Amino acid sequence: MGTRASKVESFLREVETAAEAISRHIDKGSQIKVVTHFDADGLSAGGLIAASLMRGGAVFSVRAERWIDENVIDEVLAARPPLTIFTDFGSGYLNLIERLRGLEVIILDHHQPSGESPEGVLQVNPHLSGIDGATEISGAGVAYLTARALSRENRDLAYLGVVGALADQQDKFENRSLGGVNELIVKDAVEAGTLKVETDLLLFGRETRPIHKALASTLEPFIPGVSGEEDKSLALLLSLGIKPKEKDRWRALRDLSKDEKRKLFSELASILAANTDQKDAAMTLIGTVYTLCREEPWTSLRDAREFASLLNATGRMEKPGLGIAICAGDRSAALKEAEEVLQTYRKTILRYMRWISETPTSLEEFEGFYLLHGGEVISERMIGTVSNIAIRSLPRNDKPLIAYSFVKDEGIVKVSARGTPKTVKRGINLGKLMKETAERLSGLGGGHDIAAGAQVPRGKLGEFIEALKKELPKGGRE
Ligand code: C5P
Ligand code: C5P
Ligand code: ZN
């Protein structure tokens, strides 16, 4: 499909077309409705568009949703806005969006497209230009490029494209860095003076947070006995002969000597090695650190990965408005409340991770996949996040993880599927699998090859799992 440069060029042309259409609506003073996914990438994307619409003086509203279904489309139909912009979802649900015929729609997405764009729908999606949306650009990245095309002034929002890409775990390049089109966005953010890129241990708050607190707030990777455990983390430091305090001041990661850092890393690596046989688990502890240098050093916004966790927390704990406000520039009341939500979110994750490790029946292994029975225990809004963490501590990394949770009062089951670079290499496309299997059972599904999801009627869960047993090939070590 042409050279790499020509793919990016063709993609940027689509971006321009979308920006022109948005500009026309801003000039006309049309009511613009933005509908975005409620996870961290979705909130970065929605917040980014909100910030640029605000700057442009547009009349607009933003809504965050768990997924696109008939109800979401009905709501748009009821409001009949002259322009609807879907961010970080839409491409997988073109058949539903087709119901908006007669209204103008722009989709800014990076999920695998489900077909041709219906009439009146402008779809900006890297996959359509031969660029991989799972690894090279996020929903927030697509939104950023569009905002940049709307006005050069929006270059200072590039950092949100970085946050979205890290939220979607696109840091799969050398040293856990971002690559592909994301590199362009990183470059813009660095040039705008909002981002600093370095290599170090990937603990949150490395510049200012006491080390034991930085250790305890690290949940990905999940380090048993360290993640969520401030007291035990402090004891661990003491046992390694690392002084947590210098005179009266707590030391931060940046205050440690090379030797102390090495000691700490090898201890964490051996804890990880003892708890999984994934050889590369320890390597996820070191890598490229993305520091947002305009943010206050002691906040959860300073480290771009932690910023992503904070956004995820607001979306998954039913406060997406806080996340969108922060992306749109609010650093006062919204940030304070979001920091509290982040604490609750961390505790919730910890509770679920404990439950999984204390409940052997929660995880079942089949020939082709692992099945996590979240059922009534894990909230449907959290099952995706729990799956992101759980996939890293499975005994083998050549089989995907399928997790499910019951959606209270709606008679449906939420499914989250997560793979690894190995499952992708083995040819497993979870997005396609979720879509096809769910649709056969009157549900909805889709996503990326490496991470996908579905909703199916509760009564069809058994059939759904049986279908996966047939479809997913047996795992095999290379
Ligand atoms: O809807 P969206 O694309 O933003 O969500 C992607 C989801 O898939 C995120 O929860 C992200 O963490 C997850 N993911 C993953 N592994 C990858 C890529 C994405 O678990 N390699
Ligand atoms: O919900 P979860 O975090 O498991 O979603 C993983 C990925 O699959 C996300 O990118 C999400 O947008 C996508 N997804 C989808 N259709 C669904 C559920 C999830 O495209 N019905
Ligand atoms: Zn995304």
Short mmCIF file of C-alpha atoms and ligand atoms in Angstrom, two decimals:
data_model
loop_
_atom_site.label_atom_id
_atom_site.label_comp_id
_atom_site.label_asym_id
_atom_site.label_seq_id
_atom_site.Cartn_x
_atom_site.Cartn_y
_atom_site.Cartn_z
CA MET A 1 0.00 0.00 0.00
CA GLY A 2 2.83 2.42 -0.73
CA THR A 3 5.78 3.58 1.30
CA ARG A 4 5.64 4.49 4.95
CA ALA A 5 5.87 8.22 4.13
CA SER A 6 3.02 8.01 1.62
CA LYS A 7 0.82 6.20 4.17
CA VAL A 8 1.37 8.94 6.73
CA GLU A 9 0.76 11.55 4.04
CA SER A 10 -2.53 9.97 3.01
CA PHE A 11 -3.58 9.74 6.66
CA LEU A 12 -2.74 13.41 7.29
CA ARG A 13 -4.84 14.35 4.26
CA GLU A 14 -7.87 12.70 5.91
CA VAL A 15 -7.05 14.60 9.09
CA GLU A 16 -7.06 17.88 7.12
CA THR A 17 -10.43 17.10 5.58
CA ALA A 18 -11.93 16.46 9.03
CA ALA A 19 -10.43 19.67 10.42
CA GLU A 20 -11.90 21.67 7.53
CA ALA A 21 -15.35 20.21 8.18
CA ILE A 22 -15.11 21.00 11.90
CA SER A 23 -13.97 24.55 11.11
CA ARG A 24 -16.97 25.08 8.85
CA HIS A 25 -19.32 24.11 11.69
CA ILE A 26 -17.49 26.33 14.19
CA ASP A 27 -17.84 29.28 11.79
CA LYS A 28 -21.54 28.62 11.35
CA GLY A 29 -22.00 28.45 15.12
CA SER A 30 -23.48 24.92 14.89
CA GLN A 31 -24.08 22.86 18.00
CA ILE A 32 -21.34 20.17 18.01
CA LYS A 33 -21.80 16.95 19.99
CA VAL A 34 -18.67 15.03 20.97
CA VAL A 35 -19.15 11.42 22.08
CA THR A 36 -16.08 9.66 23.43
CA HIS A 37 -15.00 6.37 24.99
CA PHE A 38 -14.76 6.51 28.80
CA ASP A 39 -11.26 5.04 29.16
CA ALA A 40 -8.09 7.12 29.51
CA ASP A 41 -7.39 7.31 25.78
CA GLY A 42 -11.02 8.23 25.10
CA LEU A 43 -11.05 10.96 27.76
CA SER A 44 -7.74 12.37 26.44
CA ALA A 45 -9.23 12.40 22.94
CA GLY A 46 -12.54 13.96 24.04
CA GLY A 47 -10.77 16.47 26.33
CA LEU A 48 -8.40 17.44 23.55
CA ILE A 49 -11.24 18.10 21.11
CA ALA A 50 -13.12 19.98 23.86
CA ALA A 51 -10.07 22.19 24.50
CA SER A 52 -9.69 23.02 20.82
CA LEU A 53 -13.42 23.65 20.30
CA MET A 54 -13.39 25.93 23.31
CA ARG A 55 -10.44 27.87 21.91
CA GLY A 56 -12.21 28.13 18.57
CA GLY A 57 -15.30 29.58 20.26
CA ALA A 58 -17.54 26.63 19.27
CA VAL A 59 -20.85 25.67 20.84
CA PHE A 60 -20.40 22.09 21.99
CA SER A 61 -21.03 19.32 24.52
CA VAL A 62 -18.96 16.23 25.41
CA ARG A 63 -20.25 12.88 26.64
CA ALA A 64 -18.29 9.80 27.67
CA GLU A 65 -19.78 6.33 27.11
CA ARG A 66 -18.76 2.75 28.01
CA TRP A 67 -19.39 1.60 24.47
CA ILE A 68 -21.49 2.41 21.38
CA ASP A 69 -24.88 0.70 21.21
CA GLU A 70 -28.45 1.46 20.07
CA ASN A 71 -29.05 3.67 23.14
CA VAL A 72 -26.08 5.91 22.40
CA ILE A 73 -27.26 6.34 18.82
CA ASP A 74 -30.84 7.03 20.01
CA GLU A 75 -29.53 9.86 22.19
CA VAL A 76 -27.75 11.50 19.27
CA LEU A 77 -30.88 11.07 17.15
CA ALA A 78 -32.97 12.78 19.81
CA ALA A 79 -30.65 15.81 19.93
CA ARG A 80 -30.10 15.94 16.14
CA PRO A 81 -26.89 18.02 16.36
CA PRO A 82 -25.64 19.44 13.03
CA LEU A 83 -22.27 17.76 13.74
CA THR A 84 -21.44 14.72 15.87
CA ILE A 85 -17.80 13.80 16.50
CA PHE A 86 -17.06 10.30 17.82
CA THR A 87 -13.60 9.98 19.36
CA ASP A 88 -11.74 6.75 20.24
CA PHE A 89 -14.61 4.63 19.00
CA GLY A 90 -16.98 4.48 16.06
CA SER A 91 -15.05 2.65 13.34
CA GLY A 92 -16.11 -0.74 14.71
CA TYR A 93 -19.79 0.23 14.77
CA LEU A 94 -20.44 1.74 11.34
CA ASN A 95 -23.67 -0.24 10.97
CA LEU A 96 -25.07 1.44 14.11
CA ILE A 97 -23.77 4.88 13.07
CA GLU A 98 -25.51 4.42 9.73
CA ARG A 99 -28.73 5.14 11.63
CA LEU A 100 -27.60 8.79 11.86
CA ARG A 101 -28.22 9.18 8.12
CA GLY A 102 -28.94 12.81 7.26
CA LEU A 103 -26.77 14.13 10.12
CA GLU A 104 -23.10 14.99 9.65
CA VAL A 105 -20.74 12.68 11.51
CA ILE A 106 -16.96 12.65 11.96
CA ILE A 107 -15.21 9.61 13.45
CA LEU A 108 -11.72 10.12 14.90
CA ASP A 109 -10.72 6.56 15.80
CA HIS A 110 -7.96 3.96 15.74
CA HIS A 111 -9.92 0.71 16.11
CA GLN A 112 -10.16 -1.81 13.28
CA PRO A 113 -12.81 -0.48 10.86
CA SER A 114 -15.85 -2.66 10.27
CA GLY A 115 -16.48 -1.67 6.66
CA GLU A 116 -17.01 1.28 4.33
CA SER A 117 -18.04 4.65 5.79
CA PRO A 118 -21.81 5.25 5.40
CA GLU A 119 -22.88 8.35 3.49
CA GLY A 120 -22.34 11.57 5.43
CA VAL A 121 -19.76 9.94 7.71
CA LEU A 122 -16.17 11.13 7.53
CA GLN A 123 -13.89 8.55 9.07
CA VAL A 124 -10.32 9.38 10.10
CA ASN A 125 -8.62 6.12 10.99
CA PRO A 126 -4.95 5.10 10.57
CA HIS A 127 -5.94 1.56 9.49
CA LEU A 128 -7.54 3.03 6.34
CA SER A 129 -4.10 4.33 5.31
CA GLY A 130 -2.28 1.10 6.18
CA ILE A 131 -1.04 2.33 9.58
CA ASP A 132 -1.50 0.06 12.62
CA GLY A 133 -3.90 1.71 15.06
CA ALA A 134 -3.08 -0.73 17.85
CA THR A 135 0.57 0.26 18.15
CA GLU A 136 1.31 3.44 16.19
CA ILE A 137 -1.34 5.97 17.18
CA SER A 138 -4.12 6.21 19.76
CA GLY A 139 -7.55 7.82 19.70
CA ALA A 140 -6.06 10.86 21.44
CA GLY A 141 -3.31 10.91 18.79
CA VAL A 142 -5.88 11.09 15.98
CA ALA A 143 -7.72 13.81 17.93
CA TYR A 144 -4.47 15.74 18.44
CA LEU A 145 -3.53 15.72 14.75
CA THR A 146 -7.02 16.98 13.95
CA ALA A 147 -6.74 19.73 16.59
CA ARG A 148 -3.34 20.70 15.17
CA ALA A 149 -4.87 20.95 11.71
CA LEU A 150 -7.62 23.17 13.13
CA SER A 151 -5.09 25.61 14.56
CA ARG A 152 -1.33 25.70 15.11
CA GLU A 153 -2.11 27.09 18.53
CA ASN A 154 -3.19 23.58 19.54
CA ARG A 155 0.36 22.21 19.37
CA ASP A 156 0.60 22.68 23.12
CA LEU A 157 -2.01 19.87 23.43
CA ALA A 158 0.34 17.25 21.90
CA TYR A 159 1.10 15.93 25.38
CA LEU A 160 -2.45 14.56 25.57
CA GLY A 161 -1.75 12.48 22.47
CA VAL A 162 1.21 11.04 24.38
CA VAL A 163 -0.98 10.33 27.44
CA GLY A 164 -3.56 8.53 25.24
CA ALA A 165 -0.93 6.38 23.54
CA LEU A 166 0.59 5.37 26.89
CA ALA A 167 -2.90 4.68 28.26
CA ASP A 168 -3.47 2.27 25.38
CA GLN A 169 -0.09 0.63 26.07
CA GLN A 170 1.41 1.55 22.73
CA ASP A 171 4.87 1.81 24.34
CA LYS A 172 5.92 -1.39 22.62
CA PHE A 173 9.00 -0.01 20.83
CA GLU A 174 12.60 -0.12 22.05
CA ASN A 175 12.96 0.56 25.79
CA ARG A 176 9.20 0.80 26.15
CA SER A 177 9.04 3.88 23.96
CA LEU A 178 6.35 5.10 21.60
CA GLY A 179 6.95 4.61 17.88
CA GLY A 180 5.30 5.07 14.48
CA VAL A 181 3.05 8.11 14.10
CA ASN A 182 3.27 8.57 17.89
CA GLU A 183 6.86 9.71 17.34
CA LEU A 184 5.56 12.77 15.48
CA ILE A 185 3.33 13.59 18.42
CA VAL A 186 6.14 13.11 20.96
CA LYS A 187 8.28 15.46 18.87
CA ASP A 188 5.56 18.14 18.85
CA ALA A 189 5.16 17.85 22.62
CA VAL A 190 8.90 18.14 23.23
CA GLU A 191 9.10 21.15 20.89
CA ALA A 192 6.16 22.78 22.65
CA GLY A 193 8.12 22.46 25.91
CA THR A 194 5.51 20.24 27.58
CA LEU A 195 7.36 16.90 27.51
CA LYS A 196 10.73 15.49 28.61
CA VAL A 197 11.79 11.98 27.54
CA GLU A 198 14.33 9.91 29.57
CA THR A 199 15.16 6.30 30.44
CA ASP A 200 14.82 5.10 34.04
CA LEU A 201 12.97 2.78 36.42
CA LEU A 202 9.28 3.24 35.65
CA LEU A 203 7.98 4.15 39.07
CA PHE A 204 5.38 6.90 39.43
CA GLY A 205 6.59 10.11 41.01
CA ARG A 206 10.31 9.53 40.54
CA GLU A 207 11.14 13.18 41.04
CA THR A 208 9.32 13.96 44.24
CA ARG A 209 7.48 11.05 45.79
CA PRO A 210 9.03 9.10 48.70
CA ILE A 211 10.35 5.86 47.19
CA HIS A 212 8.14 3.54 49.22
CA LYS A 213 5.11 5.52 48.07
CA ALA A 214 6.30 5.43 44.47
CA LEU A 215 6.69 1.66 44.78
CA ALA A 216 3.25 1.22 46.32
CA SER A 217 1.52 3.30 43.68
CA THR A 218 2.92 1.15 40.85
CA LEU A 219 0.22 -1.29 39.79
CA GLU A 220 1.39 -2.09 36.25
CA PRO A 221 3.30 -4.31 36.45
CA PHE A 222 1.61 -5.63 39.58
CA ILE A 223 4.38 -6.51 42.06
CA PRO A 224 3.02 -8.79 44.79
CA GLY A 225 3.83 -7.49 48.27
CA VAL A 226 4.86 -4.10 46.87
CA SER A 227 1.97 -2.75 44.76
CA GLY A 228 -0.45 -1.01 47.09
CA GLU A 229 1.68 -1.85 50.15
CA GLU A 230 3.42 1.24 51.52
CA ASP A 231 4.54 -0.36 54.79
CA LYS A 232 5.93 -3.45 53.12
CA SER A 233 7.65 -1.29 50.48
CA LEU A 234 9.33 0.69 53.24
CA ALA A 235 10.47 -2.55 54.92
CA LEU A 236 11.80 -3.78 51.58
CA LEU A 237 13.95 -0.66 51.17
CA LEU A 238 15.35 -1.06 54.68
CA SER A 239 16.12 -4.74 54.05
CA LEU A 240 18.09 -3.74 50.95
CA GLY A 241 20.06 -1.20 52.92
CA ILE A 242 18.53 1.71 51.00
CA LYS A 243 17.97 4.68 53.29
CA PRO A 244 14.42 6.00 52.72
CA LYS A 245 15.30 9.38 54.31
CA GLU A 246 18.16 11.86 54.03
CA LYS A 247 18.20 13.79 57.27
CA ASP A 248 14.51 14.75 57.63
CA ARG A 249 13.59 14.56 53.98
CA TRP A 250 12.15 11.52 52.22
CA ARG A 251 14.30 10.52 49.28
CA ALA A 252 12.79 10.18 45.80
CA LEU A 253 13.91 7.77 43.11
CA ARG A 254 16.06 10.45 41.50
CA ASP A 255 18.08 10.75 44.75
CA LEU A 256 19.24 7.12 44.63
CA SER A 257 22.74 6.26 43.48
CA LYS A 258 23.20 3.99 40.44
CA ASP A 259 24.14 1.18 42.76
CA GLU A 260 21.04 1.60 44.94
CA LYS A 261 18.83 1.68 41.85
CA ARG A 262 20.46 -1.51 40.57
CA LYS A 263 19.83 -3.25 43.90
CA LEU A 264 16.21 -2.14 43.94
CA PHE A 265 15.65 -3.24 40.35
CA SER A 266 17.12 -6.69 40.85
CA GLU A 267 14.99 -7.24 43.97
CA LEU A 268 11.80 -6.21 42.12
CA ALA A 269 12.81 -8.36 39.16
CA SER A 270 13.24 -11.41 41.36
CA ILE A 271 9.83 -10.85 43.00
CA LEU A 272 8.28 -10.68 39.53
CA ALA A 273 10.21 -13.76 38.35
CA ALA A 274 9.01 -15.75 41.38
CA ASN A 275 5.40 -14.92 40.59
CA THR A 276 5.20 -15.58 36.88
CA ASP A 277 7.24 -17.42 34.32
CA GLN A 278 7.00 -14.55 31.83
CA LYS A 279 10.69 -13.91 31.24
CA ASP A 280 10.23 -10.34 30.12
CA ALA A 281 8.13 -9.25 33.14
CA ALA A 282 11.07 -7.52 34.85
CA MET A 283 11.89 -5.60 31.70
CA THR A 284 8.58 -3.77 31.99
CA LEU A 285 10.09 -2.05 35.06
CA ILE A 286 12.66 -0.12 33.07
CA GLY A 287 12.08 2.08 30.11
CA THR A 288 11.26 5.43 28.63
CA VAL A 289 9.83 7.89 31.13
CA TYR A 290 7.56 10.60 29.73
CA THR A 291 7.57 13.59 32.09
CA LEU A 292 5.08 16.41 31.59
CA CYS A 293 7.30 19.28 32.60
CA ARG A 294 4.58 21.92 32.82
CA GLU A 295 2.71 19.98 35.52
CA GLU A 296 3.45 20.48 39.22
CA PRO A 297 6.05 17.88 40.26
CA TRP A 298 4.06 16.46 43.20
CA THR A 299 0.82 15.82 41.31
CA SER A 300 -0.32 12.66 39.56
CA LEU A 301 -0.17 14.57 36.27
CA ARG A 302 3.62 14.91 36.17
CA ASP A 303 4.29 11.40 34.83
CA ALA A 304 2.35 10.81 31.61
CA ARG A 305 1.63 7.16 32.54
CA GLU A 306 0.24 8.22 35.91
CA PHE A 307 -1.80 10.96 34.17
CA ALA A 308 -3.30 8.12 32.12
CA SER A 309 -4.15 6.16 35.29
CA LEU A 310 -5.82 9.21 36.77
CA LEU A 311 -7.97 9.65 33.66
CA ASN A 312 -8.83 5.98 33.63
CA ALA A 313 -9.81 6.27 37.29
CA THR A 314 -12.25 9.11 36.60
CA GLY A 315 -13.87 7.26 33.69
CA ARG A 316 -14.10 3.88 35.39
CA MET A 317 -15.29 5.31 38.73
CA GLU A 318 -18.14 7.10 36.94
CA LYS A 319 -16.62 10.62 37.05
CA PRO A 320 -15.53 11.08 33.42
CA GLY A 321 -16.39 14.81 33.60
CA LEU A 322 -13.41 15.32 35.92
CA GLY A 323 -11.04 13.68 33.45
CA ILE A 324 -12.35 15.71 30.53
CA ALA A 325 -12.11 18.94 32.56
CA ILE A 326 -8.48 18.19 33.42
CA CYS A 327 -7.63 17.52 29.77
CA ALA A 328 -9.38 20.74 28.84
CA GLY A 329 -7.06 22.60 31.24
CA ASP A 330 -8.67 22.58 34.70
CA ARG A 331 -5.99 22.19 37.38
CA SER A 332 -7.95 23.31 40.43
CA ALA A 333 -11.04 21.68 41.92
CA ALA A 334 -11.28 18.96 39.25
CA LEU A 335 -7.70 17.85 39.86
CA LYS A 336 -8.13 17.68 43.60
CA GLU A 337 -11.24 15.54 43.28
CA ALA A 338 -9.64 13.36 40.62
CA GLU A 339 -6.65 12.66 42.90
CA GLU A 340 -9.12 11.31 45.46
CA VAL A 341 -10.88 9.22 42.83
CA LEU A 342 -7.47 7.83 41.85
CA GLN A 343 -6.89 6.65 45.43
CA THR A 344 -10.23 4.85 45.49
CA TYR A 345 -9.53 3.36 42.07
CA ARG A 346 -6.16 2.01 43.23
CA LYS A 347 -7.76 0.46 46.30
CA THR A 348 -10.45 -1.10 44.12
CA ILE A 349 -7.87 -2.63 41.79
CA LEU A 350 -5.94 -3.96 44.76
CA ARG A 351 -9.06 -5.55 46.20
CA TYR A 352 -9.76 -7.29 42.88
CA MET A 353 -6.15 -8.46 42.48
CA ARG A 354 -6.23 -9.91 46.02
CA TRP A 355 -9.49 -11.64 45.32
CA ILE A 356 -8.05 -13.21 42.17
CA SER A 357 -4.94 -14.48 43.94
CA GLU A 358 -6.92 -15.80 46.90
CA THR A 359 -9.56 -17.47 44.72
CA PRO A 360 -7.96 -20.20 42.62
CA THR A 361 -11.25 -20.93 40.85
CA SER A 362 -11.38 -17.37 39.49
CA LEU A 363 -8.89 -18.26 36.77
CA GLU A 364 -9.34 -21.25 34.48
CA GLU A 365 -6.91 -22.43 31.83
CA PHE A 366 -8.07 -23.90 28.53
CA GLU A 367 -5.99 -25.13 25.61
CA GLY A 368 -6.38 -21.85 23.74
CA PHE A 369 -6.91 -19.19 26.43
CA TYR A 370 -7.21 -18.24 30.09
CA LEU A 371 -10.66 -17.42 31.43
CA LEU A 372 -11.12 -14.99 34.31
CA HIS A 373 -14.52 -15.39 35.98
CA GLY A 374 -15.13 -11.82 37.17
CA GLY A 375 -18.88 -12.58 37.39
CA GLU A 376 -20.63 -10.64 40.15
CA VAL A 377 -17.37 -9.72 41.91
CA ILE A 378 -15.51 -7.47 39.48
CA SER A 379 -17.40 -4.42 38.24
CA GLU A 380 -18.09 -4.31 34.53
CA ARG A 381 -16.44 -0.88 34.38
CA MET A 382 -13.24 -2.24 35.92
CA ILE A 383 -12.91 -5.58 34.14
CA GLY A 384 -10.86 -4.03 31.30
CA THR A 385 -8.35 -2.50 33.72
CA VAL A 386 -8.12 -5.69 35.77
CA SER A 387 -7.49 -7.64 32.54
CA ASN A 388 -4.69 -5.23 31.57
CA ILE A 389 -2.94 -6.08 34.83
CA ALA A 390 -3.81 -9.77 34.98
CA ILE A 391 -2.52 -10.59 31.46
CA ARG A 392 1.00 -9.73 32.65
CA SER A 393 1.11 -12.21 35.49
CA LEU A 394 -0.26 -15.28 33.75
CA PRO A 395 1.97 -18.35 33.72
CA ARG A 396 2.25 -18.26 29.92
CA ASN A 397 2.31 -15.37 27.47
CA ASP A 398 1.27 -17.20 24.33
CA LYS A 399 -2.43 -17.48 25.18
CA PRO A 400 -4.90 -14.60 25.42
CA LEU A 401 -6.92 -13.78 28.51
CA ILE A 402 -10.69 -13.58 28.29
CA ALA A 403 -12.39 -12.00 31.31
CA TYR A 404 -16.06 -11.39 31.96
CA SER A 405 -18.25 -9.58 34.40
CA PHE A 406 -22.03 -9.32 34.78
CA VAL A 407 -23.59 -5.94 34.08
CA LYS A 408 -26.08 -5.40 36.90
CA ASP A 409 -29.71 -4.86 35.90
CA GLU A 410 -29.01 -4.94 32.17
CA GLY A 411 -29.05 -8.68 31.52
CA ILE A 412 -25.73 -8.56 29.72
CA VAL A 413 -22.19 -9.76 30.23
CA LYS A 414 -19.18 -7.50 29.59
CA VAL A 415 -16.22 -9.34 28.13
CA SER A 416 -12.63 -8.05 27.98
CA ALA A 417 -10.03 -9.86 25.88
CA ARG A 418 -6.30 -9.18 26.12
CA GLY A 419 -3.44 -10.62 24.12
CA THR A 420 0.34 -10.21 24.00
CA PRO A 421 2.75 -9.49 21.13
CA LYS A 422 3.11 -13.30 20.97
CA THR A 423 -0.60 -13.98 20.50
CA VAL A 424 -0.67 -11.37 17.74
CA LYS A 425 2.33 -13.03 16.09
CA ARG A 426 0.46 -16.34 16.28
CA GLY A 427 -2.24 -14.69 14.14
CA ILE A 428 -4.87 -14.24 16.84
CA ASN A 429 -6.99 -11.13 16.14
CA LEU A 430 -9.05 -10.56 19.28
CA GLY A 431 -11.01 -7.63 17.79
CA LYS A 432 -12.23 -9.73 14.90
CA LEU A 433 -12.91 -12.71 17.18
CA MET A 434 -14.94 -10.62 19.66
CA LYS A 435 -16.92 -8.96 16.89
CA GLU A 436 -17.79 -12.13 15.01
CA THR A 437 -18.52 -14.26 18.06
CA ALA A 438 -20.59 -11.62 19.85
CA GLU A 439 -22.61 -10.72 16.76
CA ARG A 440 -23.51 -14.38 16.20
CA LEU A 441 -24.99 -14.39 19.72
CA SER A 442 -26.94 -11.11 19.37
CA GLY A 443 -24.19 -9.10 21.09
CA LEU A 444 -21.67 -6.43 20.09
CA GLY A 445 -17.91 -6.64 20.01
CA GLY A 446 -14.72 -5.32 18.49
CA GLY A 447 -11.42 -3.62 19.19
CA HIS A 448 -7.76 -4.18 18.35
CA ASP A 449 -5.92 -7.40 17.51
CA ILE A 450 -4.18 -7.26 20.91
CA ALA A 451 -7.03 -5.94 23.08
CA ALA A 452 -10.76 -6.14 22.47
CA GLY A 453 -14.12 -6.40 24.17
CA ALA A 454 -17.72 -7.49 23.78
CA GLN A 455 -21.14 -7.41 25.37
CA VAL A 456 -23.43 -10.45 25.06
CA PRO A 457 -26.81 -11.36 26.56
CA ARG A 458 -26.25 -13.02 29.92
CA GLY A 459 -27.97 -16.20 28.84
CA LYS A 460 -25.48 -16.61 25.99
CA LEU A 461 -22.31 -16.63 28.12
CA GLY A 462 -21.97 -20.42 28.02
CA GLU A 463 -22.30 -20.51 24.24
CA PHE A 464 -19.85 -17.62 23.93
CA ILE A 465 -17.18 -19.48 25.90
CA GLU A 466 -17.81 -22.70 23.96
CA ALA A 467 -17.37 -20.76 20.71
CA LEU A 468 -14.05 -19.35 21.93
CA LYS A 469 -12.86 -22.86 22.82
CA LYS A 470 -13.49 -23.84 19.19
CA GLU A 471 -12.09 -20.68 17.62
CA LEU A 472 -8.94 -20.03 19.63
CA PRO A 473 -6.02 -22.20 18.54
CA LYS A 474 -4.15 -24.25 21.10
CA GLY A 475 -1.23 -22.36 22.71
CA GLY A 476 2.21 -23.64 21.80
CA ARG A 477 5.64 -22.69 23.00
CA GLU A 478 8.12 -21.72 20.32
O1 C5P B 1 -10.60 1.83 23.39
P1 C5P B 1 -9.15 1.87 23.45
O2 C5P B 1 -8.44 1.67 22.18
O3 C5P B 1 -8.72 3.22 24.02
O4 C5P B 1 -8.62 0.83 24.50
C1 C5P B 1 -7.56 -0.05 24.30
C2 C5P B 1 -7.46 -0.90 25.53
O5 C5P B 1 -6.62 -1.99 25.25
C3 C5P B 1 -6.81 -0.18 26.72
O6 C5P B 1 -7.42 -0.62 27.91
C4 C5P B 1 -5.38 -0.68 26.66
O7 C5P B 1 -4.72 -0.63 27.89
C5 C5P B 1 -5.54 -2.08 26.14
N1 C5P B 1 -4.33 -2.55 25.44
C6 C5P B 1 -3.62 -3.61 25.94
N2 C5P B 1 -2.46 -4.04 25.34
C7 C5P B 1 -2.03 -3.44 24.23
C8 C5P B 1 -2.76 -2.38 23.66
C9 C5P B 1 -3.93 -1.96 24.30
O8 C5P B 1 -4.01 -4.16 26.95
N3 C5P B 1 -0.89 -3.85 23.70
O1 C5P B 2 -13.65 -2.72 27.35
P1 C5P B 2 -12.24 -3.11 27.16
O2 C5P B 2 -11.27 -2.27 27.91
O3 C5P B 2 -11.98 -4.57 27.38
O4 C5P B 2 -11.98 -2.83 25.63
C1 C5P B 2 -10.81 -3.20 24.95
C2 C5P B 2 -10.83 -2.59 23.58
O5 C5P B 2 -11.92 -3.12 22.82
C3 C5P B 2 -11.03 -1.09 23.61
O6 C5P B 2 -10.25 -0.56 22.57
C4 C5P B 2 -12.51 -0.93 23.32
O7 C5P B 2 -12.81 0.29 22.68
C5 C5P B 2 -12.78 -2.10 22.37
N1 C5P B 2 -14.18 -2.58 22.45
C6 C5P B 2 -14.97 -2.56 21.31
N2 C5P B 2 -16.27 -3.01 21.35
C7 C5P B 2 -16.80 -3.48 22.50
C8 C5P B 2 -16.02 -3.51 23.67
C9 C5P B 2 -14.71 -3.04 23.62
O8 C5P B 2 -14.50 -2.13 20.24
N3 C5P B 2 -18.05 -3.92 22.49
ZN ZN B 3 -7.92 4.04 22.21
#
